[in-house]
PDB file of C-alpha atoms in Angstrom:
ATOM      1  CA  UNK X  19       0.000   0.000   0.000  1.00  0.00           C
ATOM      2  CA  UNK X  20       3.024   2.188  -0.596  1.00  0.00           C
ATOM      3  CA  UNK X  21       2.361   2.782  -3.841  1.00  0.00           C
ATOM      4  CA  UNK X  22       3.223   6.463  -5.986  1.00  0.00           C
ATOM      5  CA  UNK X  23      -0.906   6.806  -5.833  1.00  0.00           C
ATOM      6  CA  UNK X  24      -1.269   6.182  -1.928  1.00  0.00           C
ATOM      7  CA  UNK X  25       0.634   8.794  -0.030  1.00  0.00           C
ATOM      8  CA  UNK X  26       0.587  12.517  -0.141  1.00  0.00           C
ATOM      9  CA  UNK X  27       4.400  13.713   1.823  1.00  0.00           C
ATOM     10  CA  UNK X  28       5.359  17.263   2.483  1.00  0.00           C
ATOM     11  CA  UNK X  29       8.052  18.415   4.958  1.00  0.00           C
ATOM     12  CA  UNK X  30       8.506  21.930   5.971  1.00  0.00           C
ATOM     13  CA  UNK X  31      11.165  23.942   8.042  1.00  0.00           C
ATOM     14  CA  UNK X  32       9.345  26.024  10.467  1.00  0.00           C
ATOM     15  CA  UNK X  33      11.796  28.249  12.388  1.00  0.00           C
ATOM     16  CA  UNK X  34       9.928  28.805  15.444  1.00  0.00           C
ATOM     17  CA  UNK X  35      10.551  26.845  18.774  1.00  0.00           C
ATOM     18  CA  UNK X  36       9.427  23.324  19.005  1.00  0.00           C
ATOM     19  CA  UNK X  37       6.531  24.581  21.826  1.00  0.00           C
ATOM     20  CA  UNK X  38       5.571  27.080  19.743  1.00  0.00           C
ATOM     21  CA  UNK X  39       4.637  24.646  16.653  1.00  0.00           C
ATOM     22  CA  UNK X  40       2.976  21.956  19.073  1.00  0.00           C
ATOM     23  CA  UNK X  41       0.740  24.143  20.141  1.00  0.00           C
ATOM     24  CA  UNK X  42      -0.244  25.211  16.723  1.00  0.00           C
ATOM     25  CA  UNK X  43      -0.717  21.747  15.656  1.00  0.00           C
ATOM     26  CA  UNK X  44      -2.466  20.188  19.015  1.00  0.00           C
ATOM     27  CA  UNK X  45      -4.480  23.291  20.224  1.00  0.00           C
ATOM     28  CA  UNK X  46      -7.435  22.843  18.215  1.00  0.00           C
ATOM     29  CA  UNK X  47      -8.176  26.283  18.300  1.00  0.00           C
ATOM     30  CA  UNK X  48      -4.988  27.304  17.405  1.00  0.00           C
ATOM     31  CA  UNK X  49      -5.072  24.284  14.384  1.00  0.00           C
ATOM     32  CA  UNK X  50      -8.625  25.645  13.496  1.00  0.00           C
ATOM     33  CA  UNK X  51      -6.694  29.075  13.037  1.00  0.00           C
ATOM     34  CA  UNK X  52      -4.694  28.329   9.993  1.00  0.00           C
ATOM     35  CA  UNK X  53      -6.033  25.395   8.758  1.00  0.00           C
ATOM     36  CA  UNK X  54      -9.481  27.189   8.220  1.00  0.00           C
ATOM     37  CA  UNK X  55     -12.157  25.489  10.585  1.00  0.00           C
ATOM     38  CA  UNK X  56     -13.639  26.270  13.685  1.00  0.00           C
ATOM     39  CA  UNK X  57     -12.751  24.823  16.379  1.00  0.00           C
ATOM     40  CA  UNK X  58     -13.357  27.066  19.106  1.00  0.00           C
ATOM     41  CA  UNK X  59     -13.331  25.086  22.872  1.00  0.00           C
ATOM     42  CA  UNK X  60     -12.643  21.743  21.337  1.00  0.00           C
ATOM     43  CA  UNK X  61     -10.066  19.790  22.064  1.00  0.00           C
ATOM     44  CA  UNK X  62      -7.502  17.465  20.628  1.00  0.00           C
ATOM     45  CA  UNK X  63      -7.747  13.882  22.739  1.00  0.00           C
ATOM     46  CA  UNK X  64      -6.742  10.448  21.081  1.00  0.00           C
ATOM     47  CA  UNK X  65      -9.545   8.258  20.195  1.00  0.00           C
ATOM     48  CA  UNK X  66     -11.595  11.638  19.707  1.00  0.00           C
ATOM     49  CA  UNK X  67     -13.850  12.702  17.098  1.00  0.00           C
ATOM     50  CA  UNK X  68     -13.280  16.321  16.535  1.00  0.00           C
ATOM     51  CA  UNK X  69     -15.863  19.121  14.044  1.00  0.00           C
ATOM     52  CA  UNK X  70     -16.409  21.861  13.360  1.00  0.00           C
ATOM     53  CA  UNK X  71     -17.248  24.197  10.319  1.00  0.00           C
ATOM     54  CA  UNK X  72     -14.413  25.114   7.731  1.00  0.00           C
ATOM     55  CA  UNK X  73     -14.189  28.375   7.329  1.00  0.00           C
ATOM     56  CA  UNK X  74     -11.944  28.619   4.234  1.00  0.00           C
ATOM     57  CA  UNK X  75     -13.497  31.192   1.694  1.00  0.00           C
ATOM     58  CA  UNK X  76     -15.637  28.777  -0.738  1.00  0.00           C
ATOM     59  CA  UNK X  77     -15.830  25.767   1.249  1.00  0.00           C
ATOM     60  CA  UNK X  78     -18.005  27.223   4.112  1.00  0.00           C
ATOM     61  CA  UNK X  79     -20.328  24.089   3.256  1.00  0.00           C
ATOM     62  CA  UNK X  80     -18.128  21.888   4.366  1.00  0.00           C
ATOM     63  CA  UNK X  81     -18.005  19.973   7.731  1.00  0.00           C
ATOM     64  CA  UNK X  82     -14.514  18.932   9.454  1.00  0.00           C
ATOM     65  CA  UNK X  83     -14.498  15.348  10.445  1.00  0.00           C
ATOM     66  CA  UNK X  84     -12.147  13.585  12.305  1.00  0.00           C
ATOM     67  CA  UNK X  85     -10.534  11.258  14.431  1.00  0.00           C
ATOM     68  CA  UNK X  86      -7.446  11.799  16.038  1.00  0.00           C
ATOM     69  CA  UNK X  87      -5.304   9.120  16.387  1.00  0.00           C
ATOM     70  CA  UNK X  88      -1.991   9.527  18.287  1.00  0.00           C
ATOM     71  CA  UNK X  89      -1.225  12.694  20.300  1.00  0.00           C
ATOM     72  CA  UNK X  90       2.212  12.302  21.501  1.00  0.00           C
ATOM     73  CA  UNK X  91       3.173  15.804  23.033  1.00  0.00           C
ATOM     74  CA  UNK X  92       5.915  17.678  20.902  1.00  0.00           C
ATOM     75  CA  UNK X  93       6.503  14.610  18.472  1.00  0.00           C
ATOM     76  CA  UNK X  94       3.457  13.410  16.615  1.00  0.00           C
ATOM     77  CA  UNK X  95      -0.137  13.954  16.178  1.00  0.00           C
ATOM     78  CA  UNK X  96      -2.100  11.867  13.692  1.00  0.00           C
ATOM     79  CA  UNK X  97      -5.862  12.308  12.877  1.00  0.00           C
ATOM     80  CA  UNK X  98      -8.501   9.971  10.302  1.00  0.00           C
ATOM     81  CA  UNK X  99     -10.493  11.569   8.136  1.00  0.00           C
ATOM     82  CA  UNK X 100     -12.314  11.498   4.764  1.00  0.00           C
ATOM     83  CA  UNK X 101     -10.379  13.178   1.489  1.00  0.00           C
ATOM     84  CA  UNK X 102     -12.388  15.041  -0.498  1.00  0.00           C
ATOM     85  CA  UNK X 103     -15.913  15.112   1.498  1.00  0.00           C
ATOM     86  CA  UNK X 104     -17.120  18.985   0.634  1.00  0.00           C
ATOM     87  CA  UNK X 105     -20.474  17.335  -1.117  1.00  0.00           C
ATOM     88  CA  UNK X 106     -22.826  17.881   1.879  1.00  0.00           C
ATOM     89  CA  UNK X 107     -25.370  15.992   0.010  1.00  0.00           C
ATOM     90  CA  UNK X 108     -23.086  12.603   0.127  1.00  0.00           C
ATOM     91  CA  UNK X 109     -22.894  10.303   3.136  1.00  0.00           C
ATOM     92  CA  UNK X 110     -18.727   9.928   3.213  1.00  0.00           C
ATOM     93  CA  UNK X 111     -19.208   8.148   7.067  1.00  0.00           C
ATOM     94  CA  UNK X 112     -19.212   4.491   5.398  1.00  0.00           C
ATOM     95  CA  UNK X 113     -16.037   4.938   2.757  1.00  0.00           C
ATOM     96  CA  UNK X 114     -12.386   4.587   4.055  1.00  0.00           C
ATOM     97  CA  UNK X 115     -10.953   7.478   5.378  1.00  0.00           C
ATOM     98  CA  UNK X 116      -6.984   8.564   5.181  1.00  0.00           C
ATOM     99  CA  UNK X 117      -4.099   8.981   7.802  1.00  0.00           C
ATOM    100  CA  UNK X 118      -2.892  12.061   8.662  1.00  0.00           C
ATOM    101  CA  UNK X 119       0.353  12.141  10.464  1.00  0.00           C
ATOM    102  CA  UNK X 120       2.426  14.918  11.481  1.00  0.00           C
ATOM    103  CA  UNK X 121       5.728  14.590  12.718  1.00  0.00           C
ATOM    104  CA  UNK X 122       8.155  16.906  14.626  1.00  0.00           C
ATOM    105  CA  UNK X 123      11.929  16.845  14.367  1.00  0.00           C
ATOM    106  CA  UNK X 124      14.225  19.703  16.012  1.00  0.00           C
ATOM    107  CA  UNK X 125      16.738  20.634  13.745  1.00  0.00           C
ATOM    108  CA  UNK X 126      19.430  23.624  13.988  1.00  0.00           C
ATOM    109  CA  UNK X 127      17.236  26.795  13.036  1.00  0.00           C
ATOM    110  CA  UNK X 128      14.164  25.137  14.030  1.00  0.00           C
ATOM    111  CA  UNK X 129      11.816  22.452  13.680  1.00  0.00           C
ATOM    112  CA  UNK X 130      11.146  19.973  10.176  1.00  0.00           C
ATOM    113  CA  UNK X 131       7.660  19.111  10.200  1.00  0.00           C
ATOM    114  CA  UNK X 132       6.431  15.978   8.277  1.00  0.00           C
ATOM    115  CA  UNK X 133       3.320  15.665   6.914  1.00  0.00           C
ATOM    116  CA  UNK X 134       2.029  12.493   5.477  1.00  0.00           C
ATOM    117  CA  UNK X 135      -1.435  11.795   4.398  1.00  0.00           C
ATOM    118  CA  UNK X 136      -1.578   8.078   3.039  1.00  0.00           C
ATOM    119  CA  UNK X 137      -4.576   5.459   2.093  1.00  0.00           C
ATOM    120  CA  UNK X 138      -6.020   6.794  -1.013  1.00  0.00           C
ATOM    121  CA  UNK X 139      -5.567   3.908  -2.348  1.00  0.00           C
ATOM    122  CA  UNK X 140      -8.545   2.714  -0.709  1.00  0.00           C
ATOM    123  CA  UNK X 141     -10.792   5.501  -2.067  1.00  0.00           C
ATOM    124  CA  UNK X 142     -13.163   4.789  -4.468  1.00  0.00           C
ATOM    125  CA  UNK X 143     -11.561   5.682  -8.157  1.00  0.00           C
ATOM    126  CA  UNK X 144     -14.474   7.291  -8.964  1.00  0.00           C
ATOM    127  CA  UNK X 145     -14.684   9.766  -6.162  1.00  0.00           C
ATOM    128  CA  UNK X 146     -11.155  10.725  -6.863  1.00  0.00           C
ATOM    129  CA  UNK X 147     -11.782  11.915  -9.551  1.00  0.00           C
ATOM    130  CA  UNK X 148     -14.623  13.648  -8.987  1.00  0.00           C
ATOM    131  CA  UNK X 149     -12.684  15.657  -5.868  1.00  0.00           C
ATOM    132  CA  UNK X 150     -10.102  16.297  -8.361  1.00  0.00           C
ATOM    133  CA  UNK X 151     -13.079  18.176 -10.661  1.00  0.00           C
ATOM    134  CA  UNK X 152     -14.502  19.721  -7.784  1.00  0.00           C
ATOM    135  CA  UNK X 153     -11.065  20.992  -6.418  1.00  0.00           C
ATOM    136  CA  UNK X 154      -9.399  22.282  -8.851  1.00  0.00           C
ATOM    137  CA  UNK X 155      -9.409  25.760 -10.063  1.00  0.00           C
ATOM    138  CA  UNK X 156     -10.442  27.097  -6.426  1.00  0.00           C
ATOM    139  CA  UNK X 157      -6.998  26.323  -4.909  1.00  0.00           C
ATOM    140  CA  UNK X 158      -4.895  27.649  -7.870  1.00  0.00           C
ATOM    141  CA  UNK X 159      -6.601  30.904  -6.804  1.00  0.00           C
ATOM    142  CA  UNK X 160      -5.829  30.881  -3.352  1.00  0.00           C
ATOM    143  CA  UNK X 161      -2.154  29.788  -4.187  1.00  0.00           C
ATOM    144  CA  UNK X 162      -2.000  32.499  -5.895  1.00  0.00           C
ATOM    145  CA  UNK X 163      -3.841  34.870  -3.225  1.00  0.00           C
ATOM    146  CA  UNK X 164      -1.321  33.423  -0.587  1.00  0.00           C
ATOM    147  CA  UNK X 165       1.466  34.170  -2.752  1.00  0.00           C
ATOM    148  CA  UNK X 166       0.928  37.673  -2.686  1.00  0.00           C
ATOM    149  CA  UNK X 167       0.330  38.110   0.570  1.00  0.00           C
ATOM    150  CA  UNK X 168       3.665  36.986   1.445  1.00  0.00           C
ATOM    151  CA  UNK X 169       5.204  39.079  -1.179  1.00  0.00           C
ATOM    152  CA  UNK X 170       4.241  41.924   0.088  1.00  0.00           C
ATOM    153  CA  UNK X 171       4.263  41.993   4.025  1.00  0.00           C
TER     154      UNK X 171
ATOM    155  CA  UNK D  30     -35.756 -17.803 -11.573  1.00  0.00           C
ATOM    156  CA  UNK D  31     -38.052 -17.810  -8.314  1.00  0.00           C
ATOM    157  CA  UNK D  32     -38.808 -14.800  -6.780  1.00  0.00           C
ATOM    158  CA  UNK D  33     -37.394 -16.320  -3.917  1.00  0.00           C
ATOM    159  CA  UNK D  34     -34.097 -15.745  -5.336  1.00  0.00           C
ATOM    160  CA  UNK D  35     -34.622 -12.678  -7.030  1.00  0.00           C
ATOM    161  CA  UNK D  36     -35.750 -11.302  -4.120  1.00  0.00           C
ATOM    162  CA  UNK D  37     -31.997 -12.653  -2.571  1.00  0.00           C
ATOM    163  CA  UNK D  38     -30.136 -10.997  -5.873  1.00  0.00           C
ATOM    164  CA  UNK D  39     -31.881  -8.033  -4.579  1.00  0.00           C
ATOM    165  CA  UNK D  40     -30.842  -8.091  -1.313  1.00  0.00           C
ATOM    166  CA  UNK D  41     -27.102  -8.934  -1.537  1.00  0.00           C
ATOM    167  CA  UNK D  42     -26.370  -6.592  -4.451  1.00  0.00           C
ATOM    168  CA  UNK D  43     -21.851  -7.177  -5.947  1.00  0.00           C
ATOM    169  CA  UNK D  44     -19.805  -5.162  -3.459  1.00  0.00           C
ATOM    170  CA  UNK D  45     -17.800  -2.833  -5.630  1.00  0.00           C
ATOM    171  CA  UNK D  46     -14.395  -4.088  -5.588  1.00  0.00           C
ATOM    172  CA  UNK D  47     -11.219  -2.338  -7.771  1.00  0.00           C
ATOM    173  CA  UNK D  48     -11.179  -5.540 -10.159  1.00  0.00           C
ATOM    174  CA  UNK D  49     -15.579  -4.578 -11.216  1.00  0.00           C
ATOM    175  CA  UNK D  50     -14.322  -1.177 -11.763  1.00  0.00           C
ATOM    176  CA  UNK D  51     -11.880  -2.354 -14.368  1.00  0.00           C
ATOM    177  CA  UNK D  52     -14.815  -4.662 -15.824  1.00  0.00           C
ATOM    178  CA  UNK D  53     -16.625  -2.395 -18.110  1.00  0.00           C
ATOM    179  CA  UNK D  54     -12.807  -1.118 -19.273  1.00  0.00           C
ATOM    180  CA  UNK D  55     -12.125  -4.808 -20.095  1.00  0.00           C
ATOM    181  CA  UNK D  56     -15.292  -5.532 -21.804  1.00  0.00           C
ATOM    182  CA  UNK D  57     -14.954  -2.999 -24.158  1.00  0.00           C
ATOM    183  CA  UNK D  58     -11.479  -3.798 -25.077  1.00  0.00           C
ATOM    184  CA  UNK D  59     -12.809  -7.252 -25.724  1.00  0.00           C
ATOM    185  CA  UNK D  60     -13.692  -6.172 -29.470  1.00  0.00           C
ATOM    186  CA  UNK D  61     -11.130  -6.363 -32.288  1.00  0.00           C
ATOM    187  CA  UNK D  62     -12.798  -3.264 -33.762  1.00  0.00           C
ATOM    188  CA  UNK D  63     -12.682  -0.822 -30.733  1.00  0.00           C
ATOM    189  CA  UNK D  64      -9.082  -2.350 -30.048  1.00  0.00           C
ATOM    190  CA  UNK D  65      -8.227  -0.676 -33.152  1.00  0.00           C
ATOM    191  CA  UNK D  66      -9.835   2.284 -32.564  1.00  0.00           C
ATOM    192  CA  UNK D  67      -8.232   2.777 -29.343  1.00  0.00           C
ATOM    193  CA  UNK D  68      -4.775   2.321 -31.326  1.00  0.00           C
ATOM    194  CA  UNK D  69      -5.186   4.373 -33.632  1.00  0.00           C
ATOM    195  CA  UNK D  70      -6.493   7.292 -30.926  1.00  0.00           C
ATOM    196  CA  UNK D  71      -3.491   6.588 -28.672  1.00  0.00           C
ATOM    197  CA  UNK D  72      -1.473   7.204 -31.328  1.00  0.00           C
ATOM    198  CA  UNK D  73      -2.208  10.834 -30.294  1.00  0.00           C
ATOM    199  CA  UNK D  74      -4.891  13.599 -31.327  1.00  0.00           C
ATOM    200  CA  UNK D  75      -8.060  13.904 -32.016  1.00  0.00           C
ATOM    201  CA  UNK D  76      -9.455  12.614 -34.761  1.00  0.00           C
ATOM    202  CA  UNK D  77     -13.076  12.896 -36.532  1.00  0.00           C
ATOM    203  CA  UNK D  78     -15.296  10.053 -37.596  1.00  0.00           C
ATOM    204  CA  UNK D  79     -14.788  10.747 -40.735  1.00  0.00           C
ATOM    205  CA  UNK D  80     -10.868  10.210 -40.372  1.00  0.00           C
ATOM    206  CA  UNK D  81     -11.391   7.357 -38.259  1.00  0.00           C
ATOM    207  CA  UNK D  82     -13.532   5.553 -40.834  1.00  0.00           C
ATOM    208  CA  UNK D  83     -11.350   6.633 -43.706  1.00  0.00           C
ATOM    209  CA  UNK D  84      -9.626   3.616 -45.725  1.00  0.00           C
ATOM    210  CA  UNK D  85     -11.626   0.774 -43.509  1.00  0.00           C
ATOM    211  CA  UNK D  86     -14.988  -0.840 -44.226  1.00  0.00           C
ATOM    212  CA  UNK D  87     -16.711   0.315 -41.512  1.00  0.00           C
ATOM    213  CA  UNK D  88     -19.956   2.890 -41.698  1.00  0.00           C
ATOM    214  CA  UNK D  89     -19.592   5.294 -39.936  1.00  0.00           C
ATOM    215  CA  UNK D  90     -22.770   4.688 -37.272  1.00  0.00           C
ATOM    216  CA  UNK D  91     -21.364   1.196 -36.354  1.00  0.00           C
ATOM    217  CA  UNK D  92     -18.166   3.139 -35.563  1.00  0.00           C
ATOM    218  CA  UNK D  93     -20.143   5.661 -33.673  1.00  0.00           C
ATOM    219  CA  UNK D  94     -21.429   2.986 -31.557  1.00  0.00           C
ATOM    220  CA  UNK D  95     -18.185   1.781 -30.969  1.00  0.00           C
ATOM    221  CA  UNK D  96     -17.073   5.027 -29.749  1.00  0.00           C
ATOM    222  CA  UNK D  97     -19.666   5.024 -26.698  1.00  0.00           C
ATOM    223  CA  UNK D  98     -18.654   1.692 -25.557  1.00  0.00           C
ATOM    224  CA  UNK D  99     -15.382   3.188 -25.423  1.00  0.00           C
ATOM    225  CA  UNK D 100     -16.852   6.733 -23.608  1.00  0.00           C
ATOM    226  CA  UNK D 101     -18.772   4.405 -21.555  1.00  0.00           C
ATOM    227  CA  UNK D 102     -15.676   2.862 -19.810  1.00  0.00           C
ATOM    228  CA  UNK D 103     -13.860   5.918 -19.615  1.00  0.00           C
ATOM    229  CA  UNK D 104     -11.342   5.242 -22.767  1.00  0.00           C
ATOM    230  CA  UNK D 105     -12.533   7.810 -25.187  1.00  0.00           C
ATOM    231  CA  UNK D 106     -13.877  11.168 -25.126  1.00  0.00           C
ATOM    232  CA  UNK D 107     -15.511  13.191 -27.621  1.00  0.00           C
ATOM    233  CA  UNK D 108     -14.329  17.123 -28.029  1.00  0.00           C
ATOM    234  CA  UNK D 109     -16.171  19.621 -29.600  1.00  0.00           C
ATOM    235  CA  UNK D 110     -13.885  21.571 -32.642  1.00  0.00           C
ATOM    236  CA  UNK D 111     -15.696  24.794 -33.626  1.00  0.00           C
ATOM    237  CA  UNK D 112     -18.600  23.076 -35.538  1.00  0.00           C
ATOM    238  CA  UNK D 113     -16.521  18.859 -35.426  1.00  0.00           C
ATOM    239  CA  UNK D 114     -16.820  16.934 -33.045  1.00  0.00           C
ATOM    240  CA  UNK D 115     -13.482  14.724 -32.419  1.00  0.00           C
ATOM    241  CA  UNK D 116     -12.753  11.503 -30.680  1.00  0.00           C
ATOM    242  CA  UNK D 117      -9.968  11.310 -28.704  1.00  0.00           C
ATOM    243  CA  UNK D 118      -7.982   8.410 -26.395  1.00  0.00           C
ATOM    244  CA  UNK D 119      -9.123   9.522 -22.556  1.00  0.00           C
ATOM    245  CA  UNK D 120      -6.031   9.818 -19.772  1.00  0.00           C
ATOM    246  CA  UNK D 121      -5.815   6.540 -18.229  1.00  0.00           C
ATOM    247  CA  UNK D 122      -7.434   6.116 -14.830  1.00  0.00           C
ATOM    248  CA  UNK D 123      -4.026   6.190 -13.078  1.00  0.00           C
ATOM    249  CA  UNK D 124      -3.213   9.511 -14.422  1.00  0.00           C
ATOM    250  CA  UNK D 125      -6.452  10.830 -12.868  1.00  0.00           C
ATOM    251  CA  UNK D 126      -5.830   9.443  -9.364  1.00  0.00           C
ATOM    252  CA  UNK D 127      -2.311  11.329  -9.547  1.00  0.00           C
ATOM    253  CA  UNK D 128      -3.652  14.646 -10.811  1.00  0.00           C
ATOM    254  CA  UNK D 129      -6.164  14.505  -7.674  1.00  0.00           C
ATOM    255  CA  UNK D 130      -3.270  13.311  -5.228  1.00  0.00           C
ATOM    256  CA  UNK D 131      -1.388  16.557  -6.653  1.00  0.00           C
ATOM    257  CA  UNK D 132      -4.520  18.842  -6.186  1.00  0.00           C
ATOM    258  CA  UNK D 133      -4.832  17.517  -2.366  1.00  0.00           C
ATOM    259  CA  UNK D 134      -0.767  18.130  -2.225  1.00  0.00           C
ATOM    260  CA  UNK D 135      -1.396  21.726  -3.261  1.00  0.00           C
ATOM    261  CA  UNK D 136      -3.971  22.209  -0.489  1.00  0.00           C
ATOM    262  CA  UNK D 137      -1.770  20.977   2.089  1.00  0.00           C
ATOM    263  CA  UNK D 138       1.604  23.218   0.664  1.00  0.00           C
ATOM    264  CA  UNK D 139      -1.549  25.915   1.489  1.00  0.00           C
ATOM    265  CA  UNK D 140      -2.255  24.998   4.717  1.00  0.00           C
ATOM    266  CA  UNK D 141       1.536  24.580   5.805  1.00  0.00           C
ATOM    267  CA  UNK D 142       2.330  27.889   4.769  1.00  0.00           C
ATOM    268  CA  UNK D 143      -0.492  29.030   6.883  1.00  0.00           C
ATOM    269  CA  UNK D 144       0.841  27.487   9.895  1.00  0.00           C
ATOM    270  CA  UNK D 145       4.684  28.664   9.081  1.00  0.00           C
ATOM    271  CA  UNK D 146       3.290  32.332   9.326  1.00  0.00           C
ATOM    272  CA  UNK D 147       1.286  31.406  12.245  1.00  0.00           C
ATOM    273  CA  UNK D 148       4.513  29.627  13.884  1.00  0.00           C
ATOM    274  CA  UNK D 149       7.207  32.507  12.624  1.00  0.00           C
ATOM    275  CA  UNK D 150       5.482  35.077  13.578  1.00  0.00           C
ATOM    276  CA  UNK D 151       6.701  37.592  16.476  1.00  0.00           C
TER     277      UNK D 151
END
């Protein structure tokens, strides 16, 4: 199940103490913050289920759904969930969902955060791409959107 | 058939497994004239019926017919040209599943970029 298809892998260098980016990722306020969902007085607890309303411009509609795995306190925090459910008018609860792992490592001038999202795989074909019709377009804007934001601040 | 086992077919419908999905792709392959067509389209472009019928025997319904099998299990597609419409070889399944990975991959190189602001900030 490792195939090229399966798993989704980013890594980023965050240069900010190791405290600092734990509590961004397991605060789920703090998550909700830049991740785009409220999650205002919820918490992050292992066997959990977690929602609450995304709030990213355009996807309003959509409900955040998961469970959360693993919290292991400044080194990992993993959460289940279903790719691609922003069609409120589809039932996602019975198809399989994918992992979510993040993983922190300290490094020199900061902290290397993994991010691996794997088990697509085990979506349906079909709904893949479907998500990939519905998706695209609307996050080549806000790419761009983001992009100038950093540019100029 | 007794309705006492129709009324079990209806109960217990085929779970949808990866090798039905492929099925319908197989079925229509399974035809020595839509095996040509779908040579002849993966040799690249898109072509009219009128091109795809040229120099063979076929009429050009029967090869229309064809063609929707094909559509129907996601091999060809049919493009509209100003007032033509073309047939062309459809991006294999796989391809699709990695364009979709790469749109979710997008959204999280979004999200992370979020959180490094969030993190670097101060």
């Amino acid at each position: 199940m490792d195939s090229s298809t399966d798993r989704i892998e980013r890594e980023i260098l965050l240069k900010a103490p190791r405290s600092r980016v734990w509590r961004a990722l397991s605060n789920a306020e703090e998550f909700g913050a830049w991740f785009g969902v409220a999650l205002k007085g919820k918490t992050f607890a292992a066997g959990e289920r977690v929602r609450g309303q995304v709030t990213y411009p355009g996807y309003e509609h959509v409900v955040f759904d998961v469970l959360i795995v693993k919290v292991e306190p400044e080194r990992l925090l993993s959460l289940r969930w279903h790719p691609y459910a922003v069609d409120p008018s589809i039932d996602y609860s019975k198809e399989p969902t994918t992992l979510v792992e993040f993983e922190l490592k300290e490094v020199d001038d900061g902290v290397l955060l993994r991010v691996v999202e794997s088990g697509f795989d085990g979506i349906p074909p079909s709904r893949r791409l479907e998500a990939f019709r519905m998706n695209s377009g609307g996050w080549d804007q806000q790419m761009k959107n983001i992009e100038k934001h950093v540019s100029t601040t | 058939m007794s309705p006492r086992h129709r009324a079990r077919l209806k109960k217990a419908p085929p779970k949808k497994t990866p090798l039905r999905n492929s099925a319908p792709v197989f079925a229509a392959l399974g035809d020595e004239t839509r095996l040509r067509l779908v040579a002849i389209l993966c040799a690249g472009g898109a072509l009219s019926i009128a091109q795809l019928t040229s120099g063979t025997e076929i009429t050009r319904q029967a090869v229309t017919k064809h063609l929707r099998v094909l559509a129907d299990a996601g091999l060809a597609r049919d493009v509209k040209v100003g007032r033509e419409r073309l047939w062309e070889f459809e991006p294999d399944r796989l391809e699709e599943a990695r364009r979709s990975l790469d749109e979710i991959a997008r959204q999280w190189d979004y999200a992370l970029n979020k959180l490094k602001m969030t993190v670097e900030s101060r």
